[in-house]
Amino acid sequence: MSLTDLQANESKLLFHTYARYPLELTRGEGVRLFDDAGNSYLDLLSGIGVSALGYGHPAITAAITQQASTLIHTSNLFYNAVTSDLALRLTEITGLDRAFFCNSGAEAWEAAIKLARAHALLLRNEGKQIGTKILALEHSFHGRTIGAVSTTHKTAYREPFAPVMPDVVFIPHNDVEALKATFDSSFCAIAFEVLQGEGGINPISQEFLATARELCDASGALLLLDEIQSGMGRTGKWTAYQHYGIQPDVTTLAKPLAGGIPMGAMVATEEAARAFTPGMHGTTFGGNPFACAVAVAVIDAIKNEGLLAHVTEVGEYFKQQLIDLSKKHSAIMEVRGTGFMLGAEIENADLAKSILEQMMFDKHIILNRTHETVLRFLPPYLITKTDVDTTIKALDELLVAAAVVA
Ligand SMILES: *Cc1c(COP(=O)(O)O)cnc(C)c1O
């Protein structure tokens, strides 16, 4: 079927929820994707931060094949060893105590919100004064369920579905004074991304994170850190909060967790986790042996292949090359991020869009644009310095050409 026919079919048959690029991808290998004509593309997006081990990774293929022929699903009514194998790994890499498994990022975040509410109820029953409000940040993104959009700042994602969940208060990103002025005992949680993804690759400041931790410690509210995009090694550590030396009460993981098989997880301290008792929260599919086995394989491959060190080294190189490029081209306003979660802010949305399209269709390098003006790089953990050089050269050529036209 031609791309034109595909487009016509989808336009007729699917909900119009996505504006797709006119590109039909048929196959992947390593850090490369191939279209229907056999053209090869360097992938710097990993399916929005999911395919961290690239395409056709033997450890993932082996886990999928082995577990699919053994047992895919039994429900959460029965025991299966692989589920606790994964929970052990996740508690080790996050420094937290207990895991809850689900099927997506939004579901993990939804679970975190419910846990914060349930934990506050528990504290109230124990005689503590603590309310139900959740403090969230401007430019946040936490997913598309009604609970998750309630804590997501962008009005286009939230307002068409009003009334969303009440009791969410947004304050400006990294505004420590607003945090201190707003937070009080009416809040049950402070909730944010350590490194905002969708909002434009915005790192939280050490001072903001430390202040949020202190306020939660003093009041009993939970610190919920969304690591759905930044976690699982993407910044060179298992979670982005580990760069700050500050532990949350609850963290959420998803995107790369099971190598492209849909999966999410909420990981929490013993103190927070005690708020959920049997029957209070659940899912049919979550934590099935299939997804868990693949996630175990992903974590073991990241460890065995030394990928955290690789992401750190090549990520620093990538960032420095982008910074050098920004010194040459005034159209790059700022470079932000850590490891393989990088953003380059372009002076206007039209130029960012045009560069992105030329990167994809002329240079055959796949990336995306977030917050209109930010070119976002979320490559598989396997890209090399040579891939970075190829990318920088392509960006340089496009920016030189754009400057000539302007
Ligand atoms: C992608 C994302 C989500 C939502 O994950 P889904 O799997 O799309 O539901 C939540 N939080 C952050 C930070 C994300 O990047």
XYZ file of C-alpha atoms and ligand atoms in Angstrom:
421
model
C 0.000 0.000 0.000
C 1.380 3.433 -0.938
C 1.816 6.178 1.634
C -0.946 8.151 -0.088
C -3.367 5.220 0.267
C -2.339 4.728 3.890
C -2.977 8.400 4.597
C -6.411 8.207 2.959
C -7.329 5.093 4.950
C -6.195 6.494 8.270
C -7.896 9.786 7.614
C -11.153 7.888 7.136
C -10.765 5.190 9.806
C -8.829 6.590 12.747
C -9.607 9.280 15.290
C -7.882 12.473 14.183
C -5.730 12.634 17.308
C -2.299 12.653 15.645
C -0.634 14.771 12.971
C 1.834 12.226 11.567
C 4.949 12.934 9.546
C 4.559 11.668 5.959
C 6.873 8.742 6.569
C 6.106 5.033 6.675
C 8.612 3.168 8.822
C 8.848 -0.530 8.205
C 11.909 -1.844 10.024
C 14.581 -0.980 12.577
C 18.122 -2.151 13.222
C 20.392 -0.817 15.954
C 19.956 2.974 16.013
C 18.559 3.094 12.480
C 15.035 3.007 11.090
C 14.083 2.157 7.505
C 11.175 3.470 5.439
C 9.075 1.592 2.879
C 11.535 2.536 0.101
C 14.471 1.097 2.075
C 15.983 4.482 3.043
C 17.880 4.458 6.326
C 17.388 7.081 9.063
C 19.494 7.797 12.137
C 17.032 7.711 15.031
C 17.460 10.430 17.671
C 13.947 10.092 19.074
C 13.547 6.412 20.089
C 9.779 6.573 19.589
C 9.625 9.428 22.153
C 12.149 8.040 24.581
C 10.963 4.434 24.467
C 13.353 2.362 22.345
C 16.379 3.019 24.541
C 18.146 -0.149 23.360
C 17.405 0.647 19.732
C 15.822 -1.857 17.376
C 16.284 -5.610 17.255
C 18.378 -5.740 20.425
C 19.158 -9.453 20.989
C 18.432 -9.310 24.755
C 14.960 -7.897 24.131
C 14.214 -10.310 21.291
C 15.341 -13.239 23.460
C 13.229 -12.159 26.460
C 10.161 -11.620 24.259
C 10.536 -14.975 22.531
C 11.285 -16.906 25.697
C 8.521 -15.380 27.837
C 5.917 -15.428 25.027
C 6.365 -19.171 24.649
C 6.306 -19.693 28.449
C 3.544 -17.470 29.866
C 2.217 -14.079 28.788
C -0.534 -13.294 31.259
C -2.259 -14.836 34.241
C -3.751 -11.759 36.061
C -2.711 -10.358 39.396
C -4.587 -13.128 41.211
C -1.542 -15.431 41.019
C 2.161 -15.382 41.814
C 4.882 -15.287 39.171
C 8.601 -15.079 39.954
C 9.453 -12.627 37.185
C 7.218 -9.930 38.726
C 9.272 -9.809 41.922
C 12.510 -10.128 39.873
C 11.598 -6.809 38.292
C 10.410 -5.238 41.559
C 13.760 -6.108 43.151
C 15.657 -4.424 40.313
C 13.447 -1.323 40.379
C 13.770 -0.867 44.132
C 17.557 -1.267 43.821
C 17.949 1.255 41.008
C 15.567 3.851 42.506
C 16.564 3.482 46.168
C 12.861 3.074 47.061
C 11.020 0.176 48.698
C 8.001 -1.082 46.742
C 6.800 -1.236 43.135
C 3.349 -1.206 41.550
C 3.144 -2.170 37.870
C 0.797 -0.828 35.217
C 0.743 -0.313 31.454
C 1.669 3.263 30.638
C 3.096 6.478 31.976
C -0.259 8.114 32.592
C -1.403 5.109 34.603
C 1.734 5.216 36.736
C 1.179 8.914 37.419
C -2.504 8.292 38.107
C -1.450 5.697 40.692
C 0.923 8.228 42.282
C -1.859 10.819 42.586
C -4.204 8.249 44.125
C -1.472 7.135 46.522
C -0.899 10.741 47.649
C -4.611 11.199 48.319
C -4.880 7.868 50.132
C -1.756 8.590 52.172
C -3.140 11.943 53.284
C -6.386 10.241 54.315
C -4.367 7.789 56.378
C -2.533 10.669 58.064
C -5.822 12.467 58.766
C -7.164 9.275 60.336
C -4.026 9.244 62.471
C -4.841 12.784 63.666
C -2.596 14.834 61.386
C -3.819 17.937 59.619
C -3.240 17.461 55.901
C -5.419 18.336 52.923
C -6.017 16.989 49.406
C -4.402 19.614 47.163
C -1.586 18.835 44.755
C 1.050 21.393 43.870
C 2.214 21.074 40.252
C 4.384 23.135 37.920
C 3.821 25.251 34.855
C 4.867 23.519 31.598
C 4.412 20.120 33.243
C 3.298 17.045 31.332
C 2.071 13.950 33.180
C -0.153 12.113 30.677
C -3.685 12.025 29.311
C -5.984 10.328 31.814
C -8.341 12.743 33.562
C -6.208 12.652 36.720
C -2.944 13.071 34.839
C -4.242 15.957 32.683
C -5.426 17.670 35.852
C -1.768 18.018 36.842
C -0.657 18.815 33.270
C -0.259 22.530 32.722
C -0.983 22.998 29.002
C -4.548 24.260 28.689
C -5.118 22.532 25.310
C -4.627 19.157 27.035
C -6.775 19.991 30.049
C -9.527 22.514 29.400
C -11.592 20.646 26.744
C -12.237 17.986 29.414
C -13.318 20.323 32.196
C -14.213 19.835 34.923
C -10.976 17.955 35.557
C -9.843 16.741 38.995
C -10.040 19.669 41.434
C -7.457 20.805 43.991
C -4.453 21.159 41.685
C -2.455 24.391 41.994
C 0.208 25.322 39.403
C 3.169 27.557 40.216
C 5.935 28.778 37.879
C 8.782 26.331 37.201
C 11.708 26.665 39.622
C 10.028 29.524 41.535
C 11.175 28.750 45.086
C 9.456 31.827 46.544
C 6.121 30.816 44.967
C 6.622 27.304 46.327
C 7.172 28.558 49.878
C 4.305 31.049 49.620
C 1.821 28.543 48.172
C 2.542 25.309 50.017
C 0.786 24.658 53.324
C -0.983 21.841 55.187
C -3.834 21.832 52.655
C -1.525 19.985 50.208
C -1.015 16.222 50.110
C 1.710 16.292 47.441
C 4.256 18.324 45.525
C 4.461 16.751 42.096
C 6.780 17.446 39.161
C 9.209 16.181 36.528
C 12.878 16.416 37.558
C 13.673 17.237 33.937
C 10.596 18.441 32.074
C 10.311 16.732 28.679
C 7.223 17.848 26.777
C 7.502 21.329 28.345
C 10.797 22.001 26.547
C 13.631 20.137 28.383
C 13.674 22.227 31.573
C 15.763 20.949 34.497
C 14.538 21.552 38.027
C 16.971 23.547 40.170
C 18.779 22.016 43.147
C 17.227 24.667 45.381
C 13.671 23.985 44.194
C 13.997 20.223 44.639
C 15.624 20.596 48.067
C 12.939 23.048 49.203
C 10.148 20.748 48.003
C 11.770 17.872 49.932
C 11.999 19.959 53.133
C 8.390 21.155 52.876
C 7.127 17.598 52.369
C 9.239 16.290 55.252
C 7.804 18.938 57.559
C 4.146 18.437 56.583
C 3.833 14.725 55.737
C 2.903 15.473 52.107
C 4.462 13.231 49.471
C 7.090 14.322 46.965
C 6.067 12.754 43.639
C 8.783 12.854 40.981
C 7.761 11.939 37.451
C 10.691 10.144 35.780
C 8.640 8.631 32.975
C 10.807 10.340 30.360
C 13.980 11.103 32.330
C 14.292 7.794 34.199
C 15.746 4.367 33.396
C 19.187 5.731 32.544
C 18.281 8.410 30.041
C 20.273 11.100 31.872
C 23.211 8.782 32.637
C 21.852 7.789 36.049
C 18.953 5.444 36.683
C 16.795 8.415 37.674
C 17.368 12.133 37.167
C 16.828 12.833 40.894
C 20.019 10.876 41.595
C 21.972 13.805 40.095
C 20.657 15.907 43.013
C 21.193 13.471 45.867
C 17.548 13.856 46.924
C 15.075 10.956 47.203
C 11.348 11.296 46.458
C 8.567 9.462 48.276
C 7.186 8.235 44.973
C 8.583 8.041 41.467
C 7.005 6.973 38.180
C 8.724 5.143 35.334
C 7.459 4.061 31.933
C 8.631 4.989 28.430
C 11.801 2.813 28.038
C 10.957 0.482 30.922
C 10.104 -2.596 28.844
C 11.953 -1.806 25.616
C 8.840 -0.829 23.649
C 6.380 -3.256 25.261
C 3.836 -1.008 27.039
C 4.583 -0.825 30.751
C 4.596 1.652 33.615
C 5.653 1.476 37.244
C 5.160 3.455 40.412
C 7.928 2.957 42.973
C 7.543 4.319 46.503
C 8.852 4.320 50.044
C 7.438 1.941 52.628
C 5.794 4.912 54.364
C 3.939 6.015 51.219
C 3.137 2.478 50.072
C 1.305 1.596 53.288
C -1.591 3.783 52.089
C -2.629 1.143 49.519
C -4.232 -1.964 51.012
C -5.631 -4.935 49.042
C -8.385 -3.912 46.646
C -7.711 -0.169 46.774
C -5.937 -0.007 43.426
C -5.373 -2.452 40.592
C -5.099 -3.287 36.911
C -5.853 -6.339 34.771
C -2.717 -6.300 32.626
C -0.231 -4.507 34.883
C 2.851 -6.482 35.849
C 2.131 -9.461 33.660
C 5.055 -11.904 33.266
C 5.590 -10.895 29.641
C 6.149 -7.171 30.228
C 8.100 -7.871 33.431
C 10.471 -10.318 31.700
C 11.248 -7.778 28.978
C 11.837 -5.018 31.550
C 14.231 -7.291 33.466
C 16.119 -7.874 30.203
C 16.264 -4.116 29.523
C 17.689 -3.333 32.971
C 20.218 -6.172 32.779
C 21.343 -5.076 29.294
C 21.807 -1.463 30.481
C 23.986 -2.817 33.323
C 25.896 -5.450 31.325
C 26.691 -3.106 28.465
C 27.794 -0.237 30.726
C 25.232 2.045 29.131
C 24.912 4.543 32.001
C 28.590 5.460 31.562
C 28.131 5.529 27.775
C 25.094 7.840 28.017
C 27.046 10.122 30.374
C 30.103 10.285 28.126
C 28.415 10.600 24.739
C 25.662 12.803 26.240
C 28.249 15.302 27.517
C 29.943 15.259 24.121
C 26.588 15.784 22.345
C 25.654 18.681 24.625
C 29.054 20.342 24.174
C 28.799 20.011 20.378
C 25.341 21.634 20.498
C 26.669 24.433 22.713
C 29.565 25.011 20.275
C 27.041 25.102 17.432
C 24.977 27.690 19.341
C 28.063 29.924 19.515
C 28.308 29.794 15.725
C 24.571 30.180 15.049
C 22.610 32.819 16.950
C 19.397 30.992 15.927
C 20.150 28.479 18.711
C 19.167 30.396 21.828
C 19.954 27.805 24.488
C 20.947 24.160 24.935
C 19.473 22.286 27.913
C 19.327 18.809 29.404
C 21.524 15.963 30.586
C 22.741 12.716 29.067
C 20.535 11.646 26.175
C 17.698 14.011 27.046
C 18.724 17.228 25.311
C 16.946 20.234 23.866
C 18.087 23.070 21.633
C 15.869 26.128 21.808
C 15.517 27.727 18.362
C 14.717 31.439 18.010
C 11.297 30.884 16.472
C 8.805 28.085 15.862
C 8.858 28.361 12.045
C 12.609 27.868 11.897
C 12.460 24.997 14.376
C 9.776 23.319 12.261
C 11.695 23.817 9.037
C 14.959 22.487 10.515
C 13.183 19.473 11.925
C 11.575 18.642 8.568
C 14.824 19.083 6.669
C 16.671 16.951 9.219
C 14.130 14.204 8.668
C 13.535 14.354 4.927
C 16.850 15.691 3.558
C 19.368 14.487 6.145
C 17.470 11.362 7.227
C 17.905 12.069 10.930
C 14.791 11.654 13.075
C 14.155 13.989 16.001
C 11.170 16.009 17.157
C 10.091 19.390 18.355
C 8.515 20.134 21.678
C 7.110 23.302 23.193
C 7.057 24.657 19.568
C 10.622 25.998 19.540
C 12.714 23.239 21.113
C 14.449 20.573 19.040
C 14.372 17.512 21.283
C 16.969 14.738 21.215
C 16.027 11.451 22.930
C 18.298 8.987 21.108
C 18.673 5.292 21.843
C 21.399 4.730 24.457
C 23.526 3.077 21.746
C 24.369 6.080 19.549
C 28.089 6.874 19.216
C 30.169 10.050 18.937
C 30.224 9.430 15.172
C 26.398 9.613 15.138
C 26.634 12.865 17.121
C 29.138 14.262 14.599
C 26.817 13.334 11.715
C 23.959 15.137 13.475
C 25.951 18.271 14.283
C 27.252 18.501 10.694
C 23.699 18.210 9.331
C 22.366 20.858 11.741
C 25.269 23.153 10.891
C 24.576 22.883 7.144
C 20.867 23.602 7.622
C 21.524 26.582 9.908
C 24.074 28.030 7.453
C 21.519 27.694 4.635
C 18.747 29.210 6.809
C 20.984 32.204 7.654
C 21.695 32.787 3.928
C 17.970 32.809 3.120
C 17.190 35.123 6.075
C 5.156 10.472 28.229
C 5.021 11.000 29.594
C 3.923 10.685 30.402
C 2.751 9.866 29.890
O 3.118 8.587 29.492
P 2.100 7.722 28.575
O 2.759 6.383 28.495
O 2.017 8.431 27.256
O 0.799 7.692 29.258
C 3.890 11.172 31.688
N 4.902 11.925 32.179
C 5.972 12.245 31.431
C 7.063 13.056 32.037
C 6.068 11.810 30.116
O 7.117 12.151 29.373
